[in-house]
Short mmCIF file of C-alpha atoms in Angstrom, two decimals:
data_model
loop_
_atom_site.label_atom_id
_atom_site.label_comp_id
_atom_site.label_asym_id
_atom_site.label_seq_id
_atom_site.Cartn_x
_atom_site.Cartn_y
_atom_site.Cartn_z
CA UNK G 1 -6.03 12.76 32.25
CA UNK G 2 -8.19 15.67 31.62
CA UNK G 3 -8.53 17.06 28.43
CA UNK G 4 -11.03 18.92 25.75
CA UNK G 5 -11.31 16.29 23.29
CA UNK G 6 -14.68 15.64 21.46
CA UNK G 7 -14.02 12.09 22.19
CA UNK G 8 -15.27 12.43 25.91
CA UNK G 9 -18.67 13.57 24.15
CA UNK G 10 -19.53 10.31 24.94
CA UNK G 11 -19.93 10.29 28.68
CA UNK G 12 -19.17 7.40 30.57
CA UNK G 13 -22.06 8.26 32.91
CA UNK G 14 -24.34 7.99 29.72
CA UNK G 15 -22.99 4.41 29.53
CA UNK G 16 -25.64 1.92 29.93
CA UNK G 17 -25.01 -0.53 33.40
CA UNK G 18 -27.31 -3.35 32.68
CA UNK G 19 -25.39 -5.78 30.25
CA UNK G 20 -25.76 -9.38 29.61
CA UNK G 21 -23.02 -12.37 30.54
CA UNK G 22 -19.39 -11.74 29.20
CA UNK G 23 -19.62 -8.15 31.29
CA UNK G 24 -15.97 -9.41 32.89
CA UNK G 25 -14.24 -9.96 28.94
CA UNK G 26 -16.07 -6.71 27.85
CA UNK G 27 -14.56 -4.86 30.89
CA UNK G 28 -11.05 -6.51 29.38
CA UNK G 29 -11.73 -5.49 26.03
CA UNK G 30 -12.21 -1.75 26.82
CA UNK G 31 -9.17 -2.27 29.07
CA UNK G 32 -6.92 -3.26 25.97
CA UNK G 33 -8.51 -0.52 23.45
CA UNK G 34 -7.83 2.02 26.00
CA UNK G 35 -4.35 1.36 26.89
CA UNK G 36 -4.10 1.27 22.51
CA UNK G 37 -5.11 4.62 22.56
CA UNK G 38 -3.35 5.92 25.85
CA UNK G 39 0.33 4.24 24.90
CA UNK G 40 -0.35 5.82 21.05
CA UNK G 41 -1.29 8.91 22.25
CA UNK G 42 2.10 9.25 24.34
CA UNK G 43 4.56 7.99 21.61
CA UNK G 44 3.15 10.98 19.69
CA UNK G 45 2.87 13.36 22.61
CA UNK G 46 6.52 12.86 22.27
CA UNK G 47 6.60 14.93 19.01
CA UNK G 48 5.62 17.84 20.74
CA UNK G 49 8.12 20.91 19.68
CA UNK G 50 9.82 17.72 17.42
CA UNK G 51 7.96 17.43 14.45
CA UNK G 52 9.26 18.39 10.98
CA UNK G 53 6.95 21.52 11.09
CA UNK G 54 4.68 23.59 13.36
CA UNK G 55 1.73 22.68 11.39
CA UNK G 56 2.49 18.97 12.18
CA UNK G 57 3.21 19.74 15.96
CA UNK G 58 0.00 20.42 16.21
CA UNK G 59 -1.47 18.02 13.98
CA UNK G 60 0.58 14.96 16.01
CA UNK G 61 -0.43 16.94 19.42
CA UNK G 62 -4.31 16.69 18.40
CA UNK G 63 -4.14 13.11 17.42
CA UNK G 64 -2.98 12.68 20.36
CA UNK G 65 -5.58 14.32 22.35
CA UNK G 66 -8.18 12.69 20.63
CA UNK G 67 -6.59 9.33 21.57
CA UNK G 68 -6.60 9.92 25.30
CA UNK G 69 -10.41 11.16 24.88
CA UNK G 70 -10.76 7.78 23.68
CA UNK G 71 -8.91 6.00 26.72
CA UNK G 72 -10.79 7.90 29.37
CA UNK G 73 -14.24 7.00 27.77
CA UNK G 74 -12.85 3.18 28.14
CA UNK G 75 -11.26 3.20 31.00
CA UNK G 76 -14.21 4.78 32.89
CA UNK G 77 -16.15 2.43 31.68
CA UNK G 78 -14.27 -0.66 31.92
CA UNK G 79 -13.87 0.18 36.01
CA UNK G 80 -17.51 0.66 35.79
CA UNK G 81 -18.08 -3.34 34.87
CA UNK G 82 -15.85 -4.99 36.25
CA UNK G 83 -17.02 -4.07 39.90
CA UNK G 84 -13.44 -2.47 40.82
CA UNK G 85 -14.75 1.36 40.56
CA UNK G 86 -11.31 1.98 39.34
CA UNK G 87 -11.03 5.63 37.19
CA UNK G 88 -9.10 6.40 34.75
CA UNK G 89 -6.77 7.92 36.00
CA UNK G 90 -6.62 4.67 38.05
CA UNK G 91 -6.16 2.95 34.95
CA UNK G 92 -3.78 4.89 33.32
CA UNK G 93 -1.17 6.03 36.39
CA UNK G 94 -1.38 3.01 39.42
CA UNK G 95 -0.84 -0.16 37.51
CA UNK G 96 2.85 -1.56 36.40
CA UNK G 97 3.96 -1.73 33.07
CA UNK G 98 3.11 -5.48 32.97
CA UNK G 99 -0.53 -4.91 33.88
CA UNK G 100 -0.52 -3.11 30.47
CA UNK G 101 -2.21 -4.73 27.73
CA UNK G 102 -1.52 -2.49 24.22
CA UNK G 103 -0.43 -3.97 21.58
CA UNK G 104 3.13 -3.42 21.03
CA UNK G 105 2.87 -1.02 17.49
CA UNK G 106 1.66 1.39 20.26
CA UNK G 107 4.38 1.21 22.08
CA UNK G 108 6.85 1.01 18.94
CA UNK G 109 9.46 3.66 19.05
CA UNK G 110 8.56 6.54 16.99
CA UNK G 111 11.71 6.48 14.79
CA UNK G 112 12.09 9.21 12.41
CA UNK G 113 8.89 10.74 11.43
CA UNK G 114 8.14 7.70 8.29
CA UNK G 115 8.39 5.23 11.02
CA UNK G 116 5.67 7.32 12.72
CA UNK G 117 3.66 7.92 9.35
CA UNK G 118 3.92 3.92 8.71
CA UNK G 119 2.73 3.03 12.04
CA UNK G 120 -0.05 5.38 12.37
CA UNK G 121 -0.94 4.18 8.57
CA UNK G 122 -1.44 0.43 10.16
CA UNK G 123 -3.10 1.57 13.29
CA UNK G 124 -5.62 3.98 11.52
CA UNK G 125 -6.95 1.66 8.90
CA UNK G 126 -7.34 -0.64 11.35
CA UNK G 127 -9.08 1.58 14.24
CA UNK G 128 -11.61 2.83 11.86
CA UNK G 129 -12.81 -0.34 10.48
CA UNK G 130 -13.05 -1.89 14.27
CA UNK G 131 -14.30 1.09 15.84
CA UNK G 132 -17.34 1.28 13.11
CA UNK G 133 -17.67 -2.73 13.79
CA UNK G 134 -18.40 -1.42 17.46
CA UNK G 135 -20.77 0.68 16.55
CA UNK G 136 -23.01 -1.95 15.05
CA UNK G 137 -22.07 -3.95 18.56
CA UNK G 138 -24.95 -5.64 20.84
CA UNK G 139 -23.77 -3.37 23.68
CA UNK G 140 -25.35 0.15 23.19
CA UNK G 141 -22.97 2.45 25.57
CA UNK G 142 -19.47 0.47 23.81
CA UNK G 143 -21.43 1.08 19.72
CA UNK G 144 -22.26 4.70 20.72
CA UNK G 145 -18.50 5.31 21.87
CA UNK G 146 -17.53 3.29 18.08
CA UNK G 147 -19.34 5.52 16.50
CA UNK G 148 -18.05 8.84 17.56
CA UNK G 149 -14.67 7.51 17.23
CA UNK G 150 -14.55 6.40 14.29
CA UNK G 151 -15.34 9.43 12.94
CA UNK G 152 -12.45 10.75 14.89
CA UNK G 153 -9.71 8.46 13.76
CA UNK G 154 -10.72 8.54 9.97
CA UNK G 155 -9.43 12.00 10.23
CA UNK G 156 -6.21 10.33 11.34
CA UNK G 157 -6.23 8.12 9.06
CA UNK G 158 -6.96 10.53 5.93
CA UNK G 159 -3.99 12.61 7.83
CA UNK G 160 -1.27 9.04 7.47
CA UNK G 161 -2.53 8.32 4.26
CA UNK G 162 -1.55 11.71 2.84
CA UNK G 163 2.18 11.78 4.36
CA UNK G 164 2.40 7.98 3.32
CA UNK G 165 1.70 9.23 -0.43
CA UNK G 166 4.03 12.73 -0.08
CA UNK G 167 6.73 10.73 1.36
CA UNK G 168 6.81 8.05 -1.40
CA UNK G 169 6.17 10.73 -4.12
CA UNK G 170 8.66 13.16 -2.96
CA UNK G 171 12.69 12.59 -3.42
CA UNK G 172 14.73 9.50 -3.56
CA UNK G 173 15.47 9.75 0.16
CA UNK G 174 12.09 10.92 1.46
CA UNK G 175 10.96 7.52 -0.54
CA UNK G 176 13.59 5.48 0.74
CA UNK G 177 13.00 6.58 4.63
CA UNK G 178 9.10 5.92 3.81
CA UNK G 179 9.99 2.36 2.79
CA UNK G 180 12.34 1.60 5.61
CA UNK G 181 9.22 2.88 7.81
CA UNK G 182 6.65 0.34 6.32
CA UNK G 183 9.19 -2.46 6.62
CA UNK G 184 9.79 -1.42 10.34
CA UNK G 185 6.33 -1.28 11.02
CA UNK G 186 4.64 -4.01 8.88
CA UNK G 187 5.44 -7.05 11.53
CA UNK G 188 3.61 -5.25 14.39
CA UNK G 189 0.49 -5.28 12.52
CA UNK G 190 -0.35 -8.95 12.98
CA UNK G 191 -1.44 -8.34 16.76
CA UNK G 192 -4.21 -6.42 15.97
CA UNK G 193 -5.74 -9.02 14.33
CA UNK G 194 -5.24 -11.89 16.64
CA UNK G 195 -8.42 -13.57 18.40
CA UNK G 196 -7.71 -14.66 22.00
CA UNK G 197 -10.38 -16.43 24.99
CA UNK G 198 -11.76 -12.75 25.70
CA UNK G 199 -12.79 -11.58 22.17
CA UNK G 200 -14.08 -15.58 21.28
CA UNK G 201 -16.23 -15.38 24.31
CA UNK G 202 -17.31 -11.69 22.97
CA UNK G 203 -17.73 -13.06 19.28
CA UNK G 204 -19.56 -16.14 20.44
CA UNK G 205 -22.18 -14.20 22.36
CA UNK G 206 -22.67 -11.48 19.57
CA UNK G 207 -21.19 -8.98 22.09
CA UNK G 208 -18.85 -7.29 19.55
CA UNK G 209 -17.04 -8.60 15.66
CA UNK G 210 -13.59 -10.43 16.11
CA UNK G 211 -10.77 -8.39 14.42
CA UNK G 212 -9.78 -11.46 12.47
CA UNK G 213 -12.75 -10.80 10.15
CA UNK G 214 -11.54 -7.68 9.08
CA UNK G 215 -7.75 -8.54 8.28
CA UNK G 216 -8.45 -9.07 4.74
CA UNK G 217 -9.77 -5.62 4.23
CA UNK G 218 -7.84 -3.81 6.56
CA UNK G 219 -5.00 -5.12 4.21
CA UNK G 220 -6.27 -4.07 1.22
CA UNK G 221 -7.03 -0.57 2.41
CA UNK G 222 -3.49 -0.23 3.72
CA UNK G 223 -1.99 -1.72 0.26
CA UNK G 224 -3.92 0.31 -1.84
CA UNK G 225 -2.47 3.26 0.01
CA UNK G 226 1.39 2.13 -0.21
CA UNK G 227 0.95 1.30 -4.18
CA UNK G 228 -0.31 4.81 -4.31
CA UNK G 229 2.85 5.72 -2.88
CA UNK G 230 4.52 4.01 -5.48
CA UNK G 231 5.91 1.86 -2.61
CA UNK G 232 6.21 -2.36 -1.86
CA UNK G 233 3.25 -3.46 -0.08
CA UNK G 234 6.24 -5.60 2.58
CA UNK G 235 5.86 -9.19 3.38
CA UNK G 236 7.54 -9.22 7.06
CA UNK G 237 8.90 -13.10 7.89
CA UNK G 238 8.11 -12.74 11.30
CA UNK G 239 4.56 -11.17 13.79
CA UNK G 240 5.60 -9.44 17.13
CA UNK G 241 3.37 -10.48 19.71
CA UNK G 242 2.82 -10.31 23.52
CA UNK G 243 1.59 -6.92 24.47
CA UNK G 244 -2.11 -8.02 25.14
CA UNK G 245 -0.86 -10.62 27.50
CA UNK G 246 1.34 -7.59 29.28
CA UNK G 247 4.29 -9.07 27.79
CA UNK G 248 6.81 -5.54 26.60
CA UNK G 249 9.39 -4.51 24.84
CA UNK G 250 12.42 -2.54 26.77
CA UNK G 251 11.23 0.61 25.74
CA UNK G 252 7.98 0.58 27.09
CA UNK G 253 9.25 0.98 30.68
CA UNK G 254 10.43 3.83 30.60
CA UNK G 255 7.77 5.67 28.13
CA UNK G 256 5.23 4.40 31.23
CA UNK G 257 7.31 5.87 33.96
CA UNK G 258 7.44 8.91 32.36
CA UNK G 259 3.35 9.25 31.89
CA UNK G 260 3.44 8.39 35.18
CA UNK G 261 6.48 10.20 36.82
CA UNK G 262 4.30 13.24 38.31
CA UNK G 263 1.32 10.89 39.78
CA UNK G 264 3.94 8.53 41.45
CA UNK G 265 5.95 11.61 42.46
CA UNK G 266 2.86 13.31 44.22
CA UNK G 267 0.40 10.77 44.73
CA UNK G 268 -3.42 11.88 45.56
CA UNK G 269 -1.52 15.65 44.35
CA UNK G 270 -4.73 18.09 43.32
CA UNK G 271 -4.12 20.99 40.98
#
């Protein structure tokens, strides 16, 4: 999982080792922020020679890149507390799809590219405003990784909230497509709010800020954007749920066996 983004600034190895009780949910927490940012990062990997131009080719492939910075910083890490020594690549390429726990708007199909605007709209508003709730977390090595990437994914987030507004401001159809891409998207965005055993044990101990707290403003930063748009804010009569309990939909198979076709097909391969 090599790569030259800023996000693996932050050195694991930099990480401090000496942390209080709730080291085992902390380990689980980087697990599932990780495997966010690895699943995202290959949905849009898959827009690679795809997108509608080359300047968004790249733009999608660098988003991208900075989101697997993110999952080897947290993956090192997370094998780093919970005793297993497991790597990243460890992480990413040796477990089963089930082991995953991402949310499933990571794993969502990326649709035509306003599905992939909408979803990267939800995601972005809410990884900044968790990521900088890290930062202020009791745990220095997890708020120094916050900090740097939350600076990182407010770039992404400045970059979803402009196509949101071109899309909705452009013709009838781009509009229309735009639309159809928020309503798509809009029921996935419940999971990234829900509080489970792991992040009330973290909240309890002052360890790091459930994402429930932050619902209320995630959702007006996201509305504010769509009305800007000159599009429905939509009111979805259902919440998907599952993926942080390693519980997928049928697509996610194969998008893991295909991140991890060449480790399975050559395993303990060097280049």
């Amino acid at each position: 999982m090599s790569t030259t983004s800023e996000a693996a600034v932050v050195s694991p190895d930099s990480l401090p080792h000496g942390l209080p009780s709730g080291t085992a949910a902390l380990a689980r927490l980087m697990v599932r922020l990780g495997d966010d940012a690895l699943v995202l990062g290959q949905r849009l990997c898959q827009w690679i020679t795809r997108a509608p131009t080359i300047d968004e080719d790249l733009a999608l492939s660098n988003i991208a890149l900075d989101l697997i910075g993110h999952a080897r910083v947290l993956y090192t890490r997370a094998g780093q507390l919970d005793g297993s020594g497991r790597c990243e690549d460890d992480f990413a390429y040796t477990r089963s799809a089930r082991e995953f726990t991402n949310t499933l708007l990571a794993e969502l199909p990326n649709g035509d590219f306003a599905v992939t605007v909408a979803r990267q709209l939800v995601y972005t508003h809410y990884a900044v405003l968790y990521y900088e709730s890290l930062a202020r977390c009791a745990d220095p090595g997890l708020a120094a990784f916050g900090a740097r990437a939350a600076k990182e994914v407010a770039f992404h987030r400045m970059h979803a909230d402009r196509w949101t507004v071109t899309l909705g401001r452009g013709t009838g159809e781009s509009a229309r497509r735009m639309q159809q891409g928020l309503d798509r998207v809009w029921p996935y965005a419940a999971e990234l709010f829900e509080e489970d055993e792991v992040l009330a044990r973290l909240a309890v101990r002052d360890v790091v800020l459930s994402p429930a707290v932050l619902r209320e403003t995630w959702l007006g930063g996201v509305s504010g954007v769509v009305t800007e748009a000159g599009l429905a804010v939509p009111a979805p009569a259902w919440s998907a749920s599952g993926g942080r309990s390693g519980l997928h939909s049928e697509e996610f198979g194969p998008l893991i066996a295909e991140l991890q076709s060449v480790r399975r097909e050559f395993p303990g391969g060097t280049w």
